[in-house]
Amino acid sequence: MTIDRFDDESALSAALATYVLEQIVVRPSLVLGLPTGRTPLGLYRELRERSRGDRIDWSRVRTFNLDEFAGLPSAHPASYRAYMQAELFDHVSIDPANIGFLDGNAVDRTEECRRYEDAITAAGGIDLQILGIGANGHIGFNEPASGLRAHTHVAELERETREANADRFGGQWRNVPECALSMGMATILNATEIVLIATGAEKAEAVRGMVEGLITTRLPASLLQVHPRVTVMVDRDAWSS
Ligand code: F6R
């Protein structure tokens, strides 16, 4: 793993935005894996500002988001799809047909997970996967457990994770769906390159475990140690060593 340390969140976001846009220029049909949550908000702000006025051609870029809440239609304001439209997709020249997203409202969730895996494979795999990390070490919605799922699956959410998402649901963690659809560990590890971003002191323990600890399903992000091309971008607070 390569560790890139930044003074603060905005320096980190600016550096990652530069890298992502360089990749799009070099490879216009880049396949991007994307996270939601608080951490990438600065990245998406930078991407949309620097893409303004068609400065960056997103028309051939394809994206796959990591996860979506189960039981929510994509138009629901708390859905991750709504987050992505508001933070990025509505502001850049991406072709809606190139946006890969899990349908949280699918009647047959197992079939939906299979469709998603097939869509990623048909796109040729993910070139650049961007990840956040939960304070408990989750990536996507792969929560700490005695075993982890390899492929896209229906995941039960930990109370801690539901609490972390409560602000999208009127501040009430009980309103956060109990399940989500999420890429699995192999889906993530099959990406050619992975960049994980972490900011804030509440992530420091998980980051330390991920980088320096044993590989364990109790800290799903630690599995990234087996990947040959991972960069961890942290601000000062998230890197306490
Ligand atoms: C969201 C996702 C999650 C988040 C993680 C950190 O799509 O995959 O694993 O990256 O929960 O969330 P924030 O950035 O809100 O701390």
PDB file of C-alpha atoms and ligand atoms in Angstrom:
ATOM      1  CA  MET A   1       0.000   0.000   0.000  1.00  0.00           C
ATOM      2  CA  THR A   2       1.132   3.517  -0.734  1.00  0.00           C
ATOM      3  CA  ILE A   3       0.199   6.121   1.887  1.00  0.00           C
ATOM      4  CA  ASP A   4      -0.344   9.709   0.717  1.00  0.00           C
ATOM      5  CA  ARG A   5      -0.708  12.159   3.582  1.00  0.00           C
ATOM      6  CA  PHE A   6      -2.372  15.560   3.255  1.00  0.00           C
ATOM      7  CA  ASP A   7      -2.703  18.515   5.600  1.00  0.00           C
ATOM      8  CA  ASP A   8      -6.452  18.559   5.313  1.00  0.00           C
ATOM      9  CA  GLU A   9      -9.483  17.246   3.519  1.00  0.00           C
ATOM     10  CA  SER A  10      -9.490  19.918   0.813  1.00  0.00           C
ATOM     11  CA  ALA A  11      -5.866  19.238  -0.199  1.00  0.00           C
ATOM     12  CA  LEU A  12      -6.675  15.532  -0.375  1.00  0.00           C
ATOM     13  CA  SER A  13      -9.805  16.114  -2.466  1.00  0.00           C
ATOM     14  CA  ALA A  14      -7.974  18.422  -4.869  1.00  0.00           C
ATOM     15  CA  ALA A  15      -5.159  15.901  -5.393  1.00  0.00           C
ATOM     16  CA  LEU A  16      -7.530  13.014  -6.030  1.00  0.00           C
ATOM     17  CA  ALA A  17      -9.662  15.100  -8.400  1.00  0.00           C
ATOM     18  CA  THR A  18      -6.514  15.945 -10.372  1.00  0.00           C
ATOM     19  CA  TYR A  19      -5.647  12.255 -10.600  1.00  0.00           C
ATOM     20  CA  VAL A  20      -9.160  11.177 -11.649  1.00  0.00           C
ATOM     21  CA  LEU A  21      -9.387  13.864 -14.341  1.00  0.00           C
ATOM     22  CA  GLU A  22      -5.914  12.971 -15.653  1.00  0.00           C
ATOM     23  CA  GLN A  23      -7.050   9.367 -15.940  1.00  0.00           C
ATOM     24  CA  ILE A  24     -10.172  10.427 -17.870  1.00  0.00           C
ATOM     25  CA  VAL A  25      -8.081  12.498 -20.279  1.00  0.00           C
ATOM     26  CA  VAL A  26      -5.629   9.635 -20.847  1.00  0.00           C
ATOM     27  CA  ARG A  27      -8.386   7.041 -21.077  1.00  0.00           C
ATOM     28  CA  PRO A  28     -11.746   8.565 -22.105  1.00  0.00           C
ATOM     29  CA  SER A  29     -13.592   5.256 -21.565  1.00  0.00           C
ATOM     30  CA  LEU A  30     -12.324   4.907 -17.984  1.00  0.00           C
ATOM     31  CA  VAL A  31     -14.431   2.642 -15.752  1.00  0.00           C
ATOM     32  CA  LEU A  32     -14.729   4.268 -12.326  1.00  0.00           C
ATOM     33  CA  GLY A  33     -15.943   2.648  -9.113  1.00  0.00           C
ATOM     34  CA  LEU A  34     -17.433   5.283  -6.815  1.00  0.00           C
ATOM     35  CA  PRO A  35     -18.374   5.657  -3.139  1.00  0.00           C
ATOM     36  CA  THR A  36     -20.928   7.884  -1.464  1.00  0.00           C
ATOM     37  CA  GLY A  37     -20.824   9.269   2.090  1.00  0.00           C
ATOM     38  CA  ARG A  38     -19.263  12.368   3.617  1.00  0.00           C
ATOM     39  CA  THR A  39     -15.621  11.716   2.716  1.00  0.00           C
ATOM     40  CA  PRO A  40     -15.922  12.034  -1.109  1.00  0.00           C
ATOM     41  CA  LEU A  41     -18.028  15.227  -1.009  1.00  0.00           C
ATOM     42  CA  GLY A  42     -14.921  17.373  -1.560  1.00  0.00           C
ATOM     43  CA  LEU A  43     -13.793  15.153  -4.420  1.00  0.00           C
ATOM     44  CA  TYR A  44     -17.154  15.456  -6.166  1.00  0.00           C
ATOM     45  CA  ARG A  45     -17.163  19.237  -5.612  1.00  0.00           C
ATOM     46  CA  GLU A  46     -13.733  19.486  -7.250  1.00  0.00           C
ATOM     47  CA  LEU A  47     -14.725  17.184 -10.119  1.00  0.00           C
ATOM     48  CA  ARG A  48     -17.875  19.117 -10.983  1.00  0.00           C
ATOM     49  CA  GLU A  49     -16.168  22.507 -10.686  1.00  0.00           C
ATOM     50  CA  ARG A  50     -13.238  21.489 -12.862  1.00  0.00           C
ATOM     51  CA  SER A  51     -15.539  19.850 -15.430  1.00  0.00           C
ATOM     52  CA  ARG A  52     -17.669  22.973 -15.807  1.00  0.00           C
ATOM     53  CA  GLY A  53     -18.372  24.193 -19.339  1.00  0.00           C
ATOM     54  CA  ASP A  54     -17.573  20.791 -20.846  1.00  0.00           C
ATOM     55  CA  ARG A  55     -13.898  21.223 -19.956  1.00  0.00           C
ATOM     56  CA  ILE A  56     -13.740  17.481 -19.348  1.00  0.00           C
ATOM     57  CA  ASP A  57     -15.418  15.006 -21.669  1.00  0.00           C
ATOM     58  CA  TRP A  58     -17.239  12.487 -19.474  1.00  0.00           C
ATOM     59  CA  SER A  59     -19.327  11.084 -22.337  1.00  0.00           C
ATOM     60  CA  ARG A  60     -17.486   7.759 -22.536  1.00  0.00           C
ATOM     61  CA  VAL A  61     -16.668   7.376 -18.842  1.00  0.00           C
ATOM     62  CA  ARG A  62     -18.552   4.526 -17.166  1.00  0.00           C
ATOM     63  CA  THR A  63     -19.259   4.388 -13.448  1.00  0.00           C
ATOM     64  CA  PHE A  64     -20.343   1.760 -10.947  1.00  0.00           C
ATOM     65  CA  ASN A  65     -21.292   2.792  -7.442  1.00  0.00           C
ATOM     66  CA  LEU A  66     -20.399   0.540  -4.563  1.00  0.00           C
ATOM     67  CA  ASP A  67     -23.757   0.212  -2.936  1.00  0.00           C
ATOM     68  CA  GLU A  68     -27.372   1.262  -2.509  1.00  0.00           C
ATOM     69  CA  PHE A  69     -29.941   0.978   0.272  1.00  0.00           C
ATOM     70  CA  ALA A  70     -32.396  -1.876  -0.133  1.00  0.00           C
ATOM     71  CA  GLY A  71     -36.048  -0.992  -0.489  1.00  0.00           C
ATOM     72  CA  LEU A  72     -35.515   2.554  -1.746  1.00  0.00           C
ATOM     73  CA  PRO A  73     -36.492   3.632  -5.259  1.00  0.00           C
ATOM     74  CA  SER A  74     -33.600   5.392  -7.007  1.00  0.00           C
ATOM     75  CA  ALA A  75     -35.576   8.669  -6.998  1.00  0.00           C
ATOM     76  CA  HIS A  76     -35.904   8.605  -3.195  1.00  0.00           C
ATOM     77  CA  PRO A  77     -34.044  11.658  -1.830  1.00  0.00           C
ATOM     78  CA  ALA A  78     -32.105   9.487   0.664  1.00  0.00           C
ATOM     79  CA  SER A  79     -30.925   7.025  -1.996  1.00  0.00           C
ATOM     80  CA  TYR A  80     -27.278   6.907  -2.958  1.00  0.00           C
ATOM     81  CA  ARG A  81     -28.384   7.366  -6.555  1.00  0.00           C
ATOM     82  CA  ALA A  82     -29.965  10.700  -5.593  1.00  0.00           C
ATOM     83  CA  TYR A  83     -26.735  11.649  -3.781  1.00  0.00           C
ATOM     84  CA  MET A  84     -24.651  10.874  -6.879  1.00  0.00           C
ATOM     85  CA  GLN A  85     -26.980  12.786  -9.206  1.00  0.00           C
ATOM     86  CA  ALA A  86     -26.810  15.848  -6.939  1.00  0.00           C
ATOM     87  CA  GLU A  87     -23.089  15.697  -6.183  1.00  0.00           C
ATOM     88  CA  LEU A  88     -21.695  14.680  -9.585  1.00  0.00           C
ATOM     89  CA  PHE A  89     -23.766  13.155 -12.377  1.00  0.00           C
ATOM     90  CA  ASP A  90     -26.102  16.144 -12.922  1.00  0.00           C
ATOM     91  CA  HIS A  91     -23.086  18.432 -13.356  1.00  0.00           C
ATOM     92  CA  VAL A  92     -20.856  16.579 -15.816  1.00  0.00           C
ATOM     93  CA  SER A  93     -21.295  15.325 -19.378  1.00  0.00           C
ATOM     94  CA  ILE A  94     -21.686  11.672 -18.386  1.00  0.00           C
ATOM     95  CA  ASP A  95     -24.054   9.614 -20.558  1.00  0.00           C
ATOM     96  CA  PRO A  96     -26.841   8.327 -18.234  1.00  0.00           C
ATOM     97  CA  ALA A  97     -26.564   4.978 -20.037  1.00  0.00           C
ATOM     98  CA  ASN A  98     -23.006   4.702 -18.712  1.00  0.00           C
ATOM     99  CA  ILE A  99     -24.024   5.051 -15.062  1.00  0.00           C
ATOM    100  CA  GLY A 100     -24.038   1.670 -13.352  1.00  0.00           C
ATOM    101  CA  PHE A 101     -26.116   1.523 -10.186  1.00  0.00           C
ATOM    102  CA  LEU A 102     -27.689  -1.112  -8.013  1.00  0.00           C
ATOM    103  CA  ASP A 103     -31.475  -0.892  -7.946  1.00  0.00           C
ATOM    104  CA  GLY A 104     -32.320  -0.982  -4.244  1.00  0.00           C
ATOM    105  CA  ASN A 105     -35.964  -1.405  -5.124  1.00  0.00           C
ATOM    106  CA  ALA A 106     -35.474  -4.501  -7.278  1.00  0.00           C
ATOM    107  CA  VAL A 107     -38.060  -7.187  -6.558  1.00  0.00           C
ATOM    108  CA  ASP A 108     -35.513  -9.978  -6.942  1.00  0.00           C
ATOM    109  CA  ARG A 109     -32.441  -8.695  -5.082  1.00  0.00           C
ATOM    110  CA  THR A 110     -30.342 -11.763  -5.807  1.00  0.00           C
ATOM    111  CA  GLU A 111     -30.964 -11.363  -9.516  1.00  0.00           C
ATOM    112  CA  GLU A 112     -30.175  -7.653  -9.262  1.00  0.00           C
ATOM    113  CA  CYS A 113     -26.819  -8.450  -7.636  1.00  0.00           C
ATOM    114  CA  ARG A 114     -26.054 -10.933 -10.419  1.00  0.00           C
ATOM    115  CA  ARG A 115     -27.015  -8.354 -13.074  1.00  0.00           C
ATOM    116  CA  TYR A 116     -24.602  -5.863 -11.487  1.00  0.00           C
ATOM    117  CA  GLU A 117     -21.674  -8.279 -11.450  1.00  0.00           C
ATOM    118  CA  ASP A 118     -22.386  -9.117 -15.101  1.00  0.00           C
ATOM    119  CA  ALA A 119     -22.544  -5.418 -16.011  1.00  0.00           C
ATOM    120  CA  ILE A 120     -19.147  -4.775 -14.404  1.00  0.00           C
ATOM    121  CA  THR A 121     -17.663  -7.746 -16.226  1.00  0.00           C
ATOM    122  CA  ALA A 122     -19.221  -6.608 -19.532  1.00  0.00           C
ATOM    123  CA  ALA A 123     -17.631  -3.166 -19.016  1.00  0.00           C
ATOM    124  CA  GLY A 124     -14.244  -4.886 -18.838  1.00  0.00           C
ATOM    125  CA  GLY A 125     -13.909  -4.500 -15.055  1.00  0.00           C
ATOM    126  CA  ILE A 126     -13.257  -1.433 -12.950  1.00  0.00           C
ATOM    127  CA  ASP A 127     -10.114   0.545 -13.817  1.00  0.00           C
ATOM    128  CA  LEU A 128     -10.074   2.830 -10.797  1.00  0.00           C
ATOM    129  CA  GLN A 129     -12.044   2.056  -7.648  1.00  0.00           C
ATOM    130  CA  ILE A 130     -12.387   4.856  -5.115  1.00  0.00           C
ATOM    131  CA  LEU A 131     -13.345   3.828  -1.581  1.00  0.00           C
ATOM    132  CA  GLY A 132     -14.197   5.398   1.744  1.00  0.00           C
ATOM    133  CA  ILE A 133     -13.839   3.475   4.994  1.00  0.00           C
ATOM    134  CA  GLY A 134     -16.224   3.088   7.917  1.00  0.00           C
ATOM    135  CA  ALA A 135     -14.983   3.724  11.462  1.00  0.00           C
ATOM    136  CA  ASN A 136     -15.462  -0.034  11.965  1.00  0.00           C
ATOM    137  CA  GLY A 137     -13.301  -0.828   8.928  1.00  0.00           C
ATOM    138  CA  HIS A 138     -16.085  -1.580   6.465  1.00  0.00           C
ATOM    139  CA  ILE A 139     -15.691  -0.880   2.747  1.00  0.00           C
ATOM    140  CA  GLY A 140     -18.774  -0.656   0.601  1.00  0.00           C
ATOM    141  CA  PHE A 141     -21.248  -2.308   2.943  1.00  0.00           C
ATOM    142  CA  ASN A 142     -18.947  -5.206   3.716  1.00  0.00           C
ATOM    143  CA  GLU A 143     -19.262  -5.087   7.484  1.00  0.00           C
ATOM    144  CA  PRO A 144     -16.891  -6.767   9.975  1.00  0.00           C
ATOM    145  CA  ALA A 145     -17.922 -10.425  10.290  1.00  0.00           C
ATOM    146  CA  SER A 146     -16.584 -13.936  10.670  1.00  0.00           C
ATOM    147  CA  GLY A 147     -16.866 -14.273   6.901  1.00  0.00           C
ATOM    148  CA  LEU A 148     -17.238 -11.905   3.970  1.00  0.00           C
ATOM    149  CA  ARG A 149     -19.050 -12.246   0.662  1.00  0.00           C
ATOM    150  CA  ALA A 150     -17.021 -12.217  -2.536  1.00  0.00           C
ATOM    151  CA  HIS A 151     -19.547 -10.779  -4.942  1.00  0.00           C
ATOM    152  CA  THR A 152     -22.365  -8.251  -4.991  1.00  0.00           C
ATOM    153  CA  HIS A 153     -24.867  -9.255  -2.336  1.00  0.00           C
ATOM    154  CA  VAL A 154     -27.558  -8.142   0.077  1.00  0.00           C
ATOM    155  CA  ALA A 155     -25.836  -6.905   3.231  1.00  0.00           C
ATOM    156  CA  GLU A 156     -27.257  -6.369   6.702  1.00  0.00           C
ATOM    157  CA  LEU A 157     -26.124  -3.056   8.130  1.00  0.00           C
ATOM    158  CA  GLU A 158     -24.543  -2.673  11.557  1.00  0.00           C
ATOM    159  CA  ARG A 159     -26.253  -0.256  13.916  1.00  0.00           C
ATOM    160  CA  GLU A 160     -23.065   1.886  13.810  1.00  0.00           C
ATOM    161  CA  THR A 161     -23.369   2.112  10.025  1.00  0.00           C
ATOM    162  CA  ARG A 162     -27.068   2.973  10.221  1.00  0.00           C
ATOM    163  CA  GLU A 163     -26.235   5.712  12.742  1.00  0.00           C
ATOM    164  CA  ALA A 164     -23.538   7.063  10.431  1.00  0.00           C
ATOM    165  CA  ASN A 165     -26.168   7.351   7.667  1.00  0.00           C
ATOM    166  CA  ALA A 166     -28.941   8.775   9.848  1.00  0.00           C
ATOM    167  CA  ASP A 167     -28.577  12.324   8.543  1.00  0.00           C
ATOM    168  CA  ARG A 168     -30.006  11.181   5.200  1.00  0.00           C
ATOM    169  CA  PHE A 169     -33.053   9.850   7.027  1.00  0.00           C
ATOM    170  CA  GLY A 170     -34.191  12.734   9.215  1.00  0.00           C
ATOM    171  CA  GLY A 171     -31.503  12.083  11.808  1.00  0.00           C
ATOM    172  CA  GLN A 172     -33.183   8.838  12.922  1.00  0.00           C
ATOM    173  CA  TRP A 173     -30.966   5.774  12.644  1.00  0.00           C
ATOM    174  CA  ARG A 174     -34.028   3.512  12.904  1.00  0.00           C
ATOM    175  CA  ASN A 175     -35.281   5.012   9.633  1.00  0.00           C
ATOM    176  CA  VAL A 176     -32.119   3.866   7.829  1.00  0.00           C
ATOM    177  CA  PRO A 177     -32.858   0.617   5.954  1.00  0.00           C
ATOM    178  CA  GLU A 178     -31.587  -2.510   7.684  1.00  0.00           C
ATOM    179  CA  CYS A 179     -30.168  -3.870   4.433  1.00  0.00           C
ATOM    180  CA  ALA A 180     -28.278  -2.651   1.422  1.00  0.00           C
ATOM    181  CA  LEU A 181     -27.014  -4.075  -1.837  1.00  0.00           C
ATOM    182  CA  SER A 182     -23.225  -3.914  -2.012  1.00  0.00           C
ATOM    183  CA  MET A 183     -20.291  -4.940  -4.112  1.00  0.00           C
ATOM    184  CA  GLY A 184     -18.425  -7.799  -2.422  1.00  0.00           C
ATOM    185  CA  MET A 185     -14.765  -8.075  -1.569  1.00  0.00           C
ATOM    186  CA  ALA A 186     -13.818  -9.740  -4.861  1.00  0.00           C
ATOM    187  CA  THR A 187     -15.809  -7.177  -6.835  1.00  0.00           C
ATOM    188  CA  ILE A 188     -13.689  -4.490  -5.163  1.00  0.00           C
ATOM    189  CA  LEU A 189     -10.364  -6.348  -5.254  1.00  0.00           C
ATOM    190  CA  ASN A 190     -10.768  -7.109  -8.965  1.00  0.00           C
ATOM    191  CA  ALA A 191     -10.331  -3.403  -9.750  1.00  0.00           C
ATOM    192  CA  THR A 192      -7.057  -2.616 -11.495  1.00  0.00           C
ATOM    193  CA  GLU A 193      -6.297   0.220  -9.082  1.00  0.00           C
ATOM    194  CA  ILE A 194      -7.825   1.217  -5.745  1.00  0.00           C
ATOM    195  CA  VAL A 195      -7.671   4.569  -3.958  1.00  0.00           C
ATOM    196  CA  LEU A 196      -9.086   4.666  -0.429  1.00  0.00           C
ATOM    197  CA  ILE A 197      -9.730   8.048   1.154  1.00  0.00           C
ATOM    198  CA  ALA A 198     -10.078   8.684   4.885  1.00  0.00           C
ATOM    199  CA  THR A 199     -10.455  11.941   6.782  1.00  0.00           C
ATOM    200  CA  GLY A 200     -11.081  12.752  10.429  1.00  0.00           C
ATOM    201  CA  ALA A 201      -9.864  11.314  13.714  1.00  0.00           C
ATOM    202  CA  GLU A 202     -12.768   8.857  13.927  1.00  0.00           C
ATOM    203  CA  LYS A 203     -11.196   6.916  11.043  1.00  0.00           C
ATOM    204  CA  ALA A 204      -7.669   6.757  12.513  1.00  0.00           C
ATOM    205  CA  GLU A 205      -8.039   3.416  14.275  1.00  0.00           C
ATOM    206  CA  ALA A 206      -9.571   1.704  11.231  1.00  0.00           C
ATOM    207  CA  VAL A 207      -6.887   3.184   8.970  1.00  0.00           C
ATOM    208  CA  ARG A 208      -4.115   1.974  11.259  1.00  0.00           C
ATOM    209  CA  GLY A 209      -5.613  -1.524  11.365  1.00  0.00           C
ATOM    210  CA  MET A 210      -6.043  -1.578   7.602  1.00  0.00           C
ATOM    211  CA  VAL A 211      -2.439  -0.572   6.934  1.00  0.00           C
ATOM    212  CA  GLU A 212      -0.508  -2.143   9.806  1.00  0.00           C
ATOM    213  CA  GLY A 213      -2.718  -4.885  11.222  1.00  0.00           C
ATOM    214  CA  LEU A 214      -3.297  -8.487  10.301  1.00  0.00           C
ATOM    215  CA  ILE A 215      -5.582  -9.271   7.419  1.00  0.00           C
ATOM    216  CA  THR A 216      -8.903 -10.126   9.013  1.00  0.00           C
ATOM    217  CA  THR A 217     -12.554 -10.237   8.030  1.00  0.00           C
ATOM    218  CA  ARG A 218     -13.156  -8.363  11.312  1.00  0.00           C
ATOM    219  CA  LEU A 219     -11.665  -5.347   9.544  1.00  0.00           C
ATOM    220  CA  PRO A 220     -12.740  -5.775   5.919  1.00  0.00           C
ATOM    221  CA  ALA A 221     -10.490  -2.957   4.638  1.00  0.00           C
ATOM    222  CA  SER A 222      -7.443  -4.975   5.778  1.00  0.00           C
ATOM    223  CA  LEU A 223      -8.053  -7.296   2.806  1.00  0.00           C
ATOM    224  CA  LEU A 224      -6.835  -4.444   0.600  1.00  0.00           C
ATOM    225  CA  GLN A 225      -3.306  -5.406   1.731  1.00  0.00           C
ATOM    226  CA  VAL A 226      -3.388  -8.270  -0.784  1.00  0.00           C
ATOM    227  CA  HIS A 227      -4.074  -5.928  -3.718  1.00  0.00           C
ATOM    228  CA  PRO A 228      -0.994  -4.894  -5.734  1.00  0.00           C
ATOM    229  CA  ARG A 229      -2.060  -1.309  -6.412  1.00  0.00           C
ATOM    230  CA  VAL A 230      -3.695   0.464  -3.481  1.00  0.00           C
ATOM    231  CA  THR A 231      -3.157   4.075  -2.476  1.00  0.00           C
ATOM    232  CA  VAL A 232      -4.478   5.277   0.878  1.00  0.00           C
ATOM    233  CA  MET A 233      -5.032   9.030   0.952  1.00  0.00           C
ATOM    234  CA  VAL A 234      -5.411  10.414   4.468  1.00  0.00           C
ATOM    235  CA  ASP A 235      -5.618  13.779   6.134  1.00  0.00           C
ATOM    236  CA  ARG A 236      -3.623  14.558   9.262  1.00  0.00           C
ATOM    237  CA  ASP A 237      -6.398  13.490  11.641  1.00  0.00           C
ATOM    238  CA  ALA A 238      -6.953  10.100  10.023  1.00  0.00           C
ATOM    239  CA  TRP A 239      -3.232   9.289  10.191  1.00  0.00           C
ATOM    240  CA  SER A 240      -2.285   9.238  13.831  1.00  0.00           C
ATOM    241  CA  SER A 241       0.873   7.107  13.672  1.00  0.00           C
TER     242      SER A 241
HETATM  243  C1  F6R B   1     -20.606   4.332   0.723  1.00  0.00           C
HETATM  244  C2  F6R B   1     -19.637   3.331   1.175  1.00  0.00           C
HETATM  245  C3  F6R B   1     -19.214   3.314   2.615  1.00  0.00           C
HETATM  246  C4  F6R B   1     -18.541   4.619   3.024  1.00  0.00           C
HETATM  247  C5  F6R B   1     -18.130   4.576   4.488  1.00  0.00           C
HETATM  248  C6  F6R B   1     -17.546   5.883   4.953  1.00  0.00           C
HETATM  249  O1  F6R B   1     -20.876   4.175  -0.648  1.00  0.00           O
HETATM  250  O2  F6R B   1     -19.239   2.536   0.404  1.00  0.00           O
HETATM  251  O3  F6R B   1     -18.338   2.242   2.818  1.00  0.00           O
HETATM  252  O4  F6R B   1     -17.432   4.860   2.214  1.00  0.00           O
HETATM  253  O5  F6R B   1     -19.229   4.258   5.289  1.00  0.00           O
HETATM  254  O6  F6R B   1     -18.560   6.840   4.951  1.00  0.00           O
HETATM  255  P1  F6R B   1     -18.234   8.383   5.254  1.00  0.00           P
HETATM  256  O7  F6R B   1     -17.418   8.870   4.129  1.00  0.00           O
HETATM  257  O8  F6R B   1     -19.601   9.032   5.294  1.00  0.00           O
HETATM  258  O9  F6R B   1     -17.535   8.424   6.557  1.00  0.00           O
END
